[in-house]
Amino acid sequence: MRTQVAIIGAGPAGLLLSHLLRLAGVESVVLESRSREHCEHRIRAGVLEQGTVDTLNEAGLGARMQREGLVHHGIELLFERKRHRIDLTALTGGRAITVYGQHEVVCDMIAAAVEHQQQLYFDVSEVSLHDLTSDKPWIQFTHDGAVQRIDCDYVAGCDGFHGVARESIPADALQNFERIYPYAWLGILAHAAPTCDELVYAHHERGFALFSMRSPEVTRLYLQCRPDEDLAQWPDERIWAELHARFENDEGWLPAVGDITQKGVTPMRSFVCEPMQYGRLYLAGDAAHIVPPTGAKGMNLAVADVRMLSKALAARYREGRDDLLAAYSATCLERVWRAEHFSYFMTNMLHPSFDDTPFINRLKMAELRYVAHSDAASRMLAENYVGLPFRD
Ligand code: RFL
Ligand code: PHB
C-alpha cells in the first residue's frame, strides 16, 4: 500500500485530520487498533470550543452537531453554598461553547469517512513505525491476520497517550513534562433531564463535583475521588448522596436522580512532550499532550493541532512549501502550554486536596471569590474557557 499521509489512531485527531486532508486534496490512510463500535461508544469529553465548532462546520462535519449540540453562553461556579455565573458570551465579545459528546463527533466523522470512501482500517494490531528520519517512512501492521506495509511521505501520530507513535521516538530526542494529580474523577452518565441549562463546577470541602449534560434527557456528572478508587465501593445510592452533599446550596438546586448507565474513573494528568515532531512523524492530540479535564480542553487541543497540521501538509503538497511543517511543533506548543496552564489553574482552584494546608485552602477560596466577583478575573477565565482564537 502507498499513501501520502499515514495516520495512526481514529480518535478526534486522526479522523479530523483525514477529513481536512481530503478537502485539501491530500491522500491518507487511518489505522485504528480498536473496533469501530468501540470508538463510537467511548464516553469522553463534552465541551466544544467555538473554534472547534467552526472547524467542524467548515469541514462539512457539523450538520448533526448544529441540530443536537447544546449552545451554552455561561458556566456556573458553586462554592460557599452559592452559584456564581460566568457570562462567557458577554465577557468574550459573543463567543460560546457547544456541549456535544466527543463520541458523537467521532460517529459523525466515521460516517462521513465511509461516505467519502476514505481509507479507514479498524482492528489493526502490531503497528510499528519505520525510517521516520528518512524521506520514505513506512508503517507495518497486522489486519485480518495478514501483515501489511504502508509506504508514505509523512506519518501523523494521533494514537493518544498510550499509543505507539510517541514511543517510536528515541528518548533522547524528546523532552517530557509531567504532573500527576493526587486525585481523579469518578464520572457517570445518568438517564435524567438536566436541571440546569449550564455546567456547574462545584468546590466543596468534601471534594470537587461537576454537573454537565449530553442531551435534554442525559446528565453527565463527576465527583473528585482517589486515583485508585474502587468502583465497587460506589453503589448508585452512594454516588447520588455524595453528589447531593457536594452540590448543596442555599437555593436548593440539585441534579435530578436517574438510572446510571455508565460509570468510570478518569485519572488526572498534565503532560507535554517537546517537540511534537521527529523526522517525518508529527504528533497530534493526546499523543503529544494531556490536560486534566477541568478546563475541558483535551479534545479542543487535538482539533487545533490537526487543523494546523492539515494546513502545513496542504502547503507542502500544493505549493511545495515546508515552512509551516517546520513551524508545526512550535506553533502548536504555544497554544498547548496556554491550555496546560489554564487546566492546571482550574484544577488547583476547584479541587481541595488531602495535602492542602489551611493556608492553601484559604488561598483557593480567595481565588474562587476573585474569579466570581472581579470583571478582569472572570474575563480571564471566560476567554480561556471558550478558547483563544486561531492565529492562522
Ligand atoms: P484519542 O481519542 O485517545 O484517540 C486515539 C486513538 O488511537 C487509537 N490507538 C491506536 N491505533 C492504532 N495503533 C495503536 N498502537 C494505537 N494506540 C491507540 C486509540 O484506540 C484511539 O482510538 O486521542 P485524540 O484523537 O488525540 O483525542 C483526544 C481526546 O480524546 C482527549 O483529549 C479527550 O477525550 C480528553 N478528555 C476530555 N477532554 C475534554 O476536553 N473534556 C472532557 O470532558 C474530557 N473527558 C477525556 C475525558 C479523556 C478521557 N480518557 C482518555 C480516559 C474523559 C476520559 C475518560
Ligand atoms: C463533560 O461534559 O464530560 C465535561 C464538561 C466539562 C469539563 C469536563 C467534562 O470540564
CSV table of N, CA and C in Angstrom, one decimal, residues 162-282:
chain,number,residue,atom,x,y,z
A,162,HIS,N,-1.4,6.5,25.2
A,162,HIS,CA,-0.8,5.2,25.3
A,162,HIS,C,-0.4,4.6,24.0
A,163,GLY,N,-0.4,5.4,22.9
A,163,GLY,CA,-0.1,4.9,21.6
A,163,GLY,C,1.3,4.5,21.3
A,164,VAL,N,1.6,4.1,20.1
A,164,VAL,CA,2.9,3.6,19.7
A,164,VAL,C,3.7,4.8,19.1
A,165,ALA,N,3.1,5.8,18.6
A,165,ALA,CA,3.8,6.8,17.8
A,165,ALA,C,4.9,7.5,18.7
A,166,ARG,N,4.5,8.1,19.8
A,166,ARG,CA,5.5,8.8,20.7
A,166,ARG,C,6.5,7.8,21.2
A,167,GLU,N,6.1,6.6,21.4
A,167,GLU,CA,7.1,5.5,21.9
A,167,GLU,C,8.1,5.2,20.8
A,168,SER,N,7.8,5.5,19.6
A,168,SER,CA,8.8,5.2,18.5
A,168,SER,C,9.9,6.2,18.3
A,169,ILE,N,9.8,7.3,19.1
A,169,ILE,CA,10.8,8.4,19.1
A,169,ILE,C,11.9,8.1,20.1
A,170,PRO,N,13.2,8.1,19.7
A,170,PRO,CA,14.2,7.8,20.7
A,170,PRO,C,14.1,8.8,21.9
A,171,ALA,N,14.3,8.2,23.1
A,171,ALA,CA,14.1,9.0,24.3
A,171,ALA,C,14.9,10.3,24.3
A,172,ASP,N,16.1,10.3,23.7
A,172,ASP,CA,17.0,11.5,23.8
A,172,ASP,C,16.5,12.5,22.8
A,173,ALA,N,15.5,12.3,22.0
A,173,ALA,CA,15.0,13.3,21.0
A,173,ALA,C,13.8,14.0,21.6
A,174,LEU,N,13.4,13.6,22.8
A,174,LEU,CA,12.2,14.3,23.3
A,174,LEU,C,12.4,14.7,24.7
A,175,GLN,N,11.7,15.8,25.1
A,175,GLN,CA,11.7,16.2,26.5
A,175,GLN,C,10.3,16.1,27.0
A,176,ASN,N,10.1,15.4,28.1
A,176,ASN,CA,8.7,15.2,28.6
A,176,ASN,C,8.5,16.1,29.9
A,177,PHE,N,7.3,16.7,30.0
A,177,PHE,CA,7.0,17.5,31.2
A,177,PHE,C,5.7,16.9,31.7
A,178,GLU,N,5.7,16.6,33.0
A,178,GLU,CA,4.5,15.9,33.5
A,178,GLU,C,4.2,16.3,35.0
A,179,ARG,N,2.9,16.2,35.3
A,179,ARG,CA,2.4,16.4,36.6
A,179,ARG,C,1.2,15.4,36.8
A,180,ILE,N,1.3,14.6,37.9
A,180,ILE,CA,0.2,13.7,38.2
A,180,ILE,C,-0.5,14.3,39.4
A,181,TYR,N,-1.8,14.4,39.4
A,181,TYR,CA,-2.5,15.0,40.5
A,181,TYR,C,-2.9,13.9,41.5
A,182,PRO,N,-3.0,14.2,42.8
A,182,PRO,CA,-3.3,13.2,43.8
A,182,PRO,C,-4.8,12.9,43.9
A,183,TYR,N,-5.5,13.1,42.8
A,183,TYR,CA,-7.0,12.8,42.8
A,183,TYR,C,-7.4,12.4,41.4
A,184,ALA,N,-8.6,11.9,41.2
A,184,ALA,CA,-9.1,11.5,39.9
A,184,ALA,C,-10.6,11.9,39.9
A,185,TRP,N,-11.3,11.7,38.8
A,185,TRP,CA,-12.7,11.9,38.7
A,185,TRP,C,-13.5,10.6,38.5
A,186,LEU,N,-14.5,10.5,39.3
A,186,LEU,CA,-15.5,9.4,39.0
A,186,LEU,C,-16.6,10.0,38.2
A,187,GLY,N,-16.8,9.5,37.0
A,187,GLY,CA,-17.8,10.1,36.1
A,187,GLY,C,-18.9,9.1,35.9
A,188,ILE,N,-20.1,9.7,35.8
A,188,ILE,CA,-21.3,8.9,35.5
A,188,ILE,C,-22.2,9.5,34.4
A,189,LEU,N,-22.9,8.7,33.7
A,189,LEU,CA,-23.9,9.2,32.8
A,189,LEU,C,-25.2,8.7,33.4
A,190,ALA,N,-26.2,9.6,33.5
A,190,ALA,CA,-27.5,9.3,34.2
A,190,ALA,C,-28.6,9.6,33.2
A,191,HIS,N,-29.6,8.7,33.2
A,191,HIS,CA,-30.8,9.0,32.4
A,191,HIS,C,-31.7,9.9,33.2
A,192,ALA,N,-31.4,11.2,33.2
A,192,ALA,CA,-32.2,12.2,33.9
A,192,ALA,C,-32.0,13.5,33.2
A,193,ALA,N,-33.1,14.2,33.1
A,193,ALA,CA,-33.1,15.5,32.4
A,193,ALA,C,-32.2,16.5,33.2
A,194,PRO,N,-31.3,17.2,32.5
A,194,PRO,CA,-30.5,18.2,33.2
A,194,PRO,C,-31.4,19.2,33.9
A,195,THR,N,-31.1,19.6,35.2
A,195,THR,CA,-31.9,20.5,36.0
A,195,THR,C,-31.3,22.0,35.9
A,196,CYS,N,-30.2,22.2,35.1
A,196,CYS,CA,-29.7,23.5,34.9
A,196,CYS,C,-29.3,23.6,33.5
A,197,ASP,N,-29.4,24.7,32.9
A,197,ASP,CA,-29.1,24.8,31.4
A,197,ASP,C,-27.6,24.9,31.2
A,198,GLU,N,-26.8,25.1,32.3
A,198,GLU,CA,-25.4,25.4,32.1
A,198,GLU,C,-24.6,24.4,33.0
A,199,LEU,N,-23.3,24.3,32.7
A,199,LEU,CA,-22.4,23.4,33.5
A,199,LEU,C,-22.2,24.1,34.9
A,200,VAL,N,-22.1,23.2,35.9
A,200,VAL,CA,-21.9,23.8,37.3
A,200,VAL,C,-20.6,23.1,37.8
A,201,TYR,N,-19.6,23.9,38.1
A,201,TYR,CA,-18.3,23.4,38.7
A,201,TYR,C,-18.4,23.8,40.2
A,202,ALA,N,-18.4,22.7,41.0
A,202,ALA,CA,-18.6,22.9,42.5
A,202,ALA,C,-17.4,22.6,43.3
A,203,HIS,N,-17.0,23.6,44.1
A,203,HIS,CA,-15.9,23.4,45.1
A,203,HIS,C,-16.6,23.2,46.4
A,204,HIS,N,-16.3,22.0,47.0
A,204,HIS,CA,-16.9,21.7,48.4
A,204,HIS,C,-15.8,21.1,49.2
A,205,GLU,N,-15.9,21.3,50.5
A,205,GLU,CA,-14.8,20.7,51.3
A,205,GLU,C,-14.7,19.2,51.2
A,206,ARG,N,-15.8,18.5,50.8
A,206,ARG,CA,-15.8,17.1,50.6
A,206,ARG,C,-15.1,16.7,49.3
A,207,GLY,N,-15.0,17.7,48.4
A,207,GLY,CA,-14.3,17.4,47.1
A,207,GLY,C,-15.1,18.2,46.0
A,208,PHE,N,-14.4,18.2,44.8
A,208,PHE,CA,-15.0,18.8,43.7
A,208,PHE,C,-16.1,18.0,43.1
A,209,ALA,N,-17.1,18.6,42.5
A,209,ALA,CA,-18.1,17.9,41.7
A,209,ALA,C,-18.5,18.8,40.5
A,210,LEU,N,-18.8,18.1,39.4
A,210,LEU,CA,-19.2,18.8,38.1
A,210,LEU,C,-20.5,18.3,37.6
A,211,PHE,N,-21.4,19.2,37.3
A,211,PHE,CA,-22.7,18.9,36.6
A,211,PHE,C,-22.5,19.3,35.2
A,212,SER,N,-22.7,18.3,34.3
A,212,SER,CA,-22.7,18.6,32.9
A,212,SER,C,-23.9,17.8,32.2
A,213,MET,N,-23.9,17.7,30.9
A,213,MET,CA,-25.0,17.0,30.3
A,213,MET,C,-24.6,16.5,28.9
A,214,ARG,N,-25.4,15.7,28.3
A,214,ARG,CA,-25.1,15.2,27.0
A,214,ARG,C,-26.3,15.5,26.0
A,215,SER,N,-27.5,15.6,26.6
A,215,SER,CA,-28.7,15.9,25.8
A,215,SER,C,-29.8,16.3,26.7
A,216,PRO,N,-31.0,16.7,26.2
A,216,PRO,CA,-32.1,17.1,27.1
A,216,PRO,C,-32.6,15.9,28.0
A,217,GLU,N,-32.1,14.7,27.7
A,217,GLU,CA,-32.5,13.6,28.6
A,217,GLU,C,-31.4,13.0,29.4
A,218,VAL,N,-30.1,13.4,29.1
A,218,VAL,CA,-29.0,12.7,29.8
A,218,VAL,C,-28.1,13.7,30.5
A,219,THR,N,-27.9,13.4,31.8
A,219,THR,CA,-27.0,14.3,32.6
A,219,THR,C,-25.6,13.5,32.8
A,220,ARG,N,-24.5,14.3,32.7
A,220,ARG,CA,-23.2,13.8,32.9
A,220,ARG,C,-22.7,14.4,34.2
A,221,LEU,N,-22.2,13.6,35.2
A,221,LEU,CA,-21.8,14.1,36.5
A,221,LEU,C,-20.4,13.5,36.8
A,222,TYR,N,-19.6,14.3,37.6
A,222,TYR,CA,-18.3,13.9,38.0
A,222,TYR,C,-18.2,14.2,39.5
A,223,LEU,N,-17.4,13.3,40.2
A,223,LEU,CA,-17.0,13.5,41.6
A,223,LEU,C,-15.5,13.4,41.7
A,224,GLN,N,-14.9,14.3,42.4
A,224,GLN,CA,-13.5,14.0,42.7
A,224,GLN,C,-13.3,12.8,43.6
A,225,CYS,N,-12.4,11.9,43.3
A,225,CYS,CA,-12.2,10.7,44.1
A,225,CYS,C,-10.7,10.4,44.1
A,226,ARG,N,-10.3,9.3,44.7
A,226,ARG,CA,-8.9,8.9,44.8
A,226,ARG,C,-8.5,8.3,43.5
A,227,PRO,N,-7.2,8.4,43.1
A,227,PRO,CA,-6.8,7.9,41.8
A,227,PRO,C,-7.0,6.4,41.7
A,228,ASP,N,-6.9,5.7,42.9
A,228,ASP,CA,-7.1,4.2,42.8
A,228,ASP,C,-8.5,3.8,43.3
A,229,GLU,N,-9.4,4.7,43.1
A,229,GLU,CA,-10.8,4.5,43.6
A,229,GLU,C,-11.4,3.2,43.1
A,230,ASP,N,-12.0,2.4,43.9
A,230,ASP,CA,-12.6,1.1,43.5
A,230,ASP,C,-14.1,1.4,43.3
A,231,LEU,N,-14.5,1.2,42.0
A,231,LEU,CA,-15.9,1.5,41.6
A,231,LEU,C,-16.9,0.6,42.4
A,232,ALA,N,-16.4,-0.6,42.8
A,232,ALA,CA,-17.3,-1.5,43.5
A,232,ALA,C,-17.7,-0.9,44.9
A,233,GLN,N,-17.0,0.1,45.4
A,233,GLN,CA,-17.3,0.8,46.6
A,233,GLN,C,-18.4,1.9,46.4
A,234,TRP,N,-18.8,2.1,45.1
A,234,TRP,CA,-19.6,3.2,44.8
A,234,TRP,C,-21.0,2.7,44.2
A,235,PRO,N,-21.8,2.1,45.0
A,235,PRO,CA,-23.2,1.8,44.5
A,235,PRO,C,-23.9,3.1,44.2
A,236,ASP,N,-24.9,3.0,43.4
A,236,ASP,CA,-25.6,4.2,42.9
A,236,ASP,C,-26.0,5.2,44.0
A,237,GLU,N,-26.6,4.6,45.1
A,237,GLU,CA,-27.1,5.4,46.2
A,237,GLU,C,-26.0,6.3,46.8
A,238,ARG,N,-24.8,5.7,46.9
A,238,ARG,CA,-23.7,6.4,47.5
A,238,ARG,C,-23.3,7.6,46.5
A,239,ILE,N,-23.3,7.3,45.2
A,239,ILE,CA,-22.9,8.4,44.3
A,239,ILE,C,-23.9,9.5,44.4
A,240,TRP,N,-25.2,9.2,44.4
A,240,TRP,CA,-26.2,10.3,44.5
A,240,TRP,C,-26.1,11.1,45.8
A,241,ALA,N,-25.9,10.4,46.9
A,241,ALA,CA,-25.7,11.1,48.2
A,241,ALA,C,-24.5,12.0,48.2
A,242,GLU,N,-23.4,11.5,47.6
A,242,GLU,CA,-22.2,12.3,47.6
A,242,GLU,C,-22.4,13.5,46.7
A,243,LEU,N,-23.0,13.3,45.5
A,243,LEU,CA,-23.3,14.4,44.6
A,243,LEU,C,-24.1,15.5,45.3
A,244,HIS,N,-25.2,15.0,45.9
A,244,HIS,CA,-26.1,16.0,46.6
A,244,HIS,C,-25.4,16.7,47.7
A,245,ALA,N,-24.5,16.0,48.4
A,245,ALA,CA,-23.8,16.7,49.5
A,245,ALA,C,-22.8,17.8,48.9
A,246,ARG,N,-22.2,17.5,47.8
A,246,ARG,CA,-21.2,18.5,47.3
A,246,ARG,C,-21.9,19.6,46.5
A,247,PHE,N,-23.0,19.4,46.0
A,247,PHE,CA,-23.7,20.5,45.3
A,247,PHE,C,-24.6,21.3,46.3
A,248,GLU,N,-24.6,21.0,47.6
A,248,GLU,CA,-25.6,21.7,48.5
A,248,GLU,C,-25.4,23.2,48.3
A,249,ASN,N,-26.6,23.9,48.3
A,249,ASN,CA,-26.6,25.3,48.1
A,249,ASN,C,-27.9,25.9,48.7
A,250,ASP,N,-27.9,27.3,48.9
A,250,ASP,CA,-29.0,27.9,49.5
A,250,ASP,C,-30.3,27.9,48.7
A,251,GLU,N,-30.2,27.8,47.4
A,251,GLU,CA,-31.4,27.8,46.5
A,251,GLU,C,-32.1,26.5,46.5
A,252,GLY,N,-31.4,25.5,46.9
A,252,GLY,CA,-32.0,24.1,46.9
A,252,GLY,C,-31.9,23.5,45.5
A,253,TRP,N,-31.0,24.0,44.6
A,253,TRP,CA,-30.9,23.4,43.3
A,253,TRP,C,-30.1,22.1,43.5
A,254,LEU,N,-30.5,21.1,42.7
A,254,LEU,CA,-29.8,19.8,42.7
A,254,LEU,C,-30.0,19.1,41.4
A,255,PRO,N,-29.0,18.3,41.0
A,255,PRO,CA,-29.2,17.4,39.8
A,255,PRO,C,-30.3,16.4,40.0
A,256,ALA,N,-31.1,16.1,39.0
A,256,ALA,CA,-32.1,15.1,39.2
A,256,ALA,C,-31.5,13.7,39.2
A,257,VAL,N,-32.1,12.8,40.0
A,257,VAL,CA,-31.6,11.4,40.1
A,257,VAL,C,-32.2,10.6,38.9
A,258,GLY,N,-31.4,9.7,38.4
A,258,GLY,CA,-32.0,8.8,37.3
A,258,GLY,C,-31.1,7.6,37.2
A,259,ASP,N,-31.5,6.7,36.3
A,259,ASP,CA,-30.7,5.4,36.2
A,259,ASP,C,-29.3,5.8,35.7
A,260,ILE,N,-28.3,5.2,36.4
A,260,ILE,CA,-26.9,5.4,36.0
A,260,ILE,C,-26.5,4.3,34.9
A,261,THR,N,-26.2,4.8,33.7
A,261,THR,CA,-26.0,3.9,32.6
A,261,THR,C,-24.5,3.7,32.3
A,262,GLN,N,-23.6,4.5,33.0
A,262,GLN,CA,-22.2,4.3,32.8
A,262,GLN,C,-21.4,4.9,33.9
A,263,LYS,N,-20.3,4.2,34.4
A,263,LYS,CA,-19.5,4.7,35.5
A,263,LYS,C,-18.0,4.5,35.1
A,264,GLY,N,-17.2,5.4,35.4
A,264,GLY,CA,-15.8,5.2,35.2
A,264,GLY,C,-14.9,6.2,36.0
A,265,VAL,N,-13.6,5.8,36.1
A,265,VAL,CA,-12.7,6.7,36.8
A,265,VAL,C,-11.7,7.3,35.8
A,266,THR,N,-11.5,8.6,35.8
A,266,THR,CA,-10.6,9.2,34.9
A,266,THR,C,-9.4,9.8,35.7
A,267,PRO,N,-8.2,9.3,35.4
A,267,PRO,CA,-7.1,9.9,36.1
A,267,PRO,C,-6.8,11.3,35.7
A,268,MET,N,-6.1,12.1,36.5
A,268,MET,CA,-5.8,13.5,36.2
A,268,MET,C,-4.3,13.7,36.0
A,269,ARG,N,-4.0,14.1,34.8
A,269,ARG,CA,-2.6,14.2,34.5
A,269,ARG,C,-2.4,15.5,33.6
A,270,SER,N,-1.2,16.1,33.8
A,270,SER,CA,-0.8,17.1,32.8
A,270,SER,C,0.5,16.6,32.2
A,271,PHE,N,0.6,16.7,30.9
A,271,PHE,CA,1.8,16.1,30.2
A,271,PHE,C,2.0,16.8,28.9
A,272,VAL,N,3.2,17.1,28.6
A,272,VAL,CA,3.6,17.7,27.3
A,272,VAL,C,4.9,17.1,26.8
A,273,CYS,N,5.0,16.7,25.6
A,273,CYS,CA,6.3,16.3,25.1
A,273,CYS,C,6.7,17.3,24.0
A,274,GLU,N,8.0,17.6,24.1
A,274,GLU,CA,8.6,18.6,23.1
A,274,GLU,C,9.8,18.0,22.4
A,275,PRO,N,9.9,18.2,21.1
A,275,PRO,CA,9.0,18.8,20.2
A,275,PRO,C,7.9,17.8,19.8
A,276,MET,N,6.9,18.3,19.1
A,276,MET,CA,5.8,17.4,18.7
A,276,MET,C,6.1,16.8,17.3
A,277,GLN,N,7.4,16.6,17.0
A,277,GLN,CA,7.8,16.1,15.7
A,277,GLN,C,9.1,15.4,15.9
A,278,TYR,N,9.3,14.3,15.0
A,278,TYR,CA,10.6,13.6,14.9
A,278,TYR,C,10.7,13.2,13.5
A,279,GLY,N,11.6,13.8,12.8
A,279,GLY,CA,11.7,13.5,11.3
A,279,GLY,C,10.4,13.7,10.6
A,280,ARG,N,9.9,12.7,10.0
A,280,ARG,CA,8.6,12.8,9.3
A,280,ARG,C,7.4,12.4,10.1
A,281,LEU,N,7.6,12.2,11.4
A,281,LEU,CA,6.5,11.9,12.3
A,281,LEU,C,6.0,13.1,13.0
A,282,TYR,N,4.7,13.4,12.9
A,282,TYR,CA,4.2,14.6,13.6
A,282,TYR,C,3.1,14.1,14.6
